[in-house]
Each structure stands twice: as C-alpha cells, then as structure tokens.
Amino acid sequence: MKKIAIFLAAILLVPACGEKTAQPGNDDLEGVWECIRGCEAEMLEFNIAEEGQVFFMYSGQRIYHSGTWKLDKNRLTLAYDDEETLTYPLTLKNDTLVLGNNEMMFAAYTPAKDPCDLSSLFALIDDISFSQPMLEDFPWNVSSDSGTEEVIVDGQMVQTIVKLEGDFSAIWKTAGTVATELRNLGFDTDPLMASDLVSGYRKGSCVVIFWPEIDDEDNTEAEVPLSIYFGKLP
C-alpha cells in the first residue's frame, strides 16, 4: 500500500514540475510591440545591435523616448537617454508582454504585408550592412495643379556608413548598388526628387529616397552616413 501511495505522489508532482516556464531571453523581446493597455507608448521596439541593446518608444510613428535596455531574469531595466532609469517585473506569455503588476501590456506587432515595406530587401543586399529599420517621416514632391507640392510620407529609414576613399565616389557606388536592386523591382527615378545630393525612386505609390549626410567639414577620408528612406505616399 505504501508503494502505491508513493507512486501516486510521484504522478501528482510531474504536472507541477512541468508548469515551470523558461525565463525569457533577449531574443524573445527583440522586435516591435504594440500597446494593449496602460502603456507609456503606442509602440515599443527592442533592438539588439553590435553597439548594445537599444529601445525606442513611438507615439504617432515618431520616436519620443529612447535608451538602452537590460533583461535580468524576469526584470527589465530601461535606461532612458535623459538619464532616468526604471526597472519593471516582466512576464512574457505567448505573444503578450506584461510590464509591472499588469500595469502595461503589449502584444507582438505583426503588420500586414506592405508592398512598400522594403525592409527585407535591405537585409539581403550583399556587402552592405544596414541598420535595423526605424520609423521615420520624410518629405516627397508630387505634381499638383499649381505645379509641385510637398507631402510627408509616414515611412521607415535604414542607414549604412560609407568610408570615403579620396573622394565621394564610394557614396555613389553604394547608392548605385541599391538603385540596381530597386530597378529590378520595377522602380524608376522620380525627376521631382532629384538633386546633386538626393536621389528618389518611385513605383506607383511606393517611394525610396537616398540621403547622404555629407557635412561641409567632411574630408575625403571621412565616414559618411547614407540614409535611405522608404514608404508609401499618402
């Protein structure tokens, strides 16, 4: 009888042990989360890059807070750029992220496929290392009855660093590589978005613009950021 009791006790303990869930890791948080309730931000993005772990808070597709983050077991610490640091108990279950005592709740953000979202293109281009896409507005010129009108595109931006080698040709070479990929997708240059520094490409309502951040003080051996903005015309 004692053996039966021990056996039954062992069976009852198995489900209890199985209920333990693995602690979330950094990779589980990486990505974009959308507010469900009680959040400080509409969207919260966690990035893991070579320079560290950074977060961005968005309101109306604009960044209004950023900083670094650290996950220690089930506690998330956000160190804001304004030097404020906050730590929250964290619970991650399926695609739901809870911070604090159910104070803030987020769901994993899975946007519908947008033909103007070229994030995957920039991730696949060989020999060019782009940053993670960030939500960013940018201007675009369109034809109107009065001539040309500027509209604001709610888009995204990626960036790469180009090392100059005696002149600015390295920038145009990098931009040319991306332009070739765009043409293969059916994009054409837009004459309304062309200047000595800026080049714009368009396919229907999908637009892309190259924006080298050249400073007057840059010498021909400098490292220059090349920003590429992309999105859909309003």
PDB file of C-alpha atoms in Angstrom, residues 142-149:
ATOM      1  CA  VAL A 142       4.337  65.322 -56.070  1.00  0.00           C
ATOM      2  CA  SER A 143       2.708  67.001 -59.044  1.00  0.00           C
ATOM      3  CA  SER A 144      -0.269  69.257 -58.358  1.00  0.00           C
ATOM      4  CA  ASP A 145      -2.484  71.701 -60.249  1.00  0.00           C
ATOM      5  CA  SER A 146      -0.240  74.537 -59.114  1.00  0.00           C
ATOM      6  CA  GLY A 147       2.972  72.723 -60.049  1.00  0.00           C
ATOM      7  CA  THR A 148       4.756  70.812 -57.298  1.00  0.00           C
ATOM      8  CA  GLU A 149       3.520  70.084 -53.794  1.00  0.00           C
TER       9      GLU A 149
END
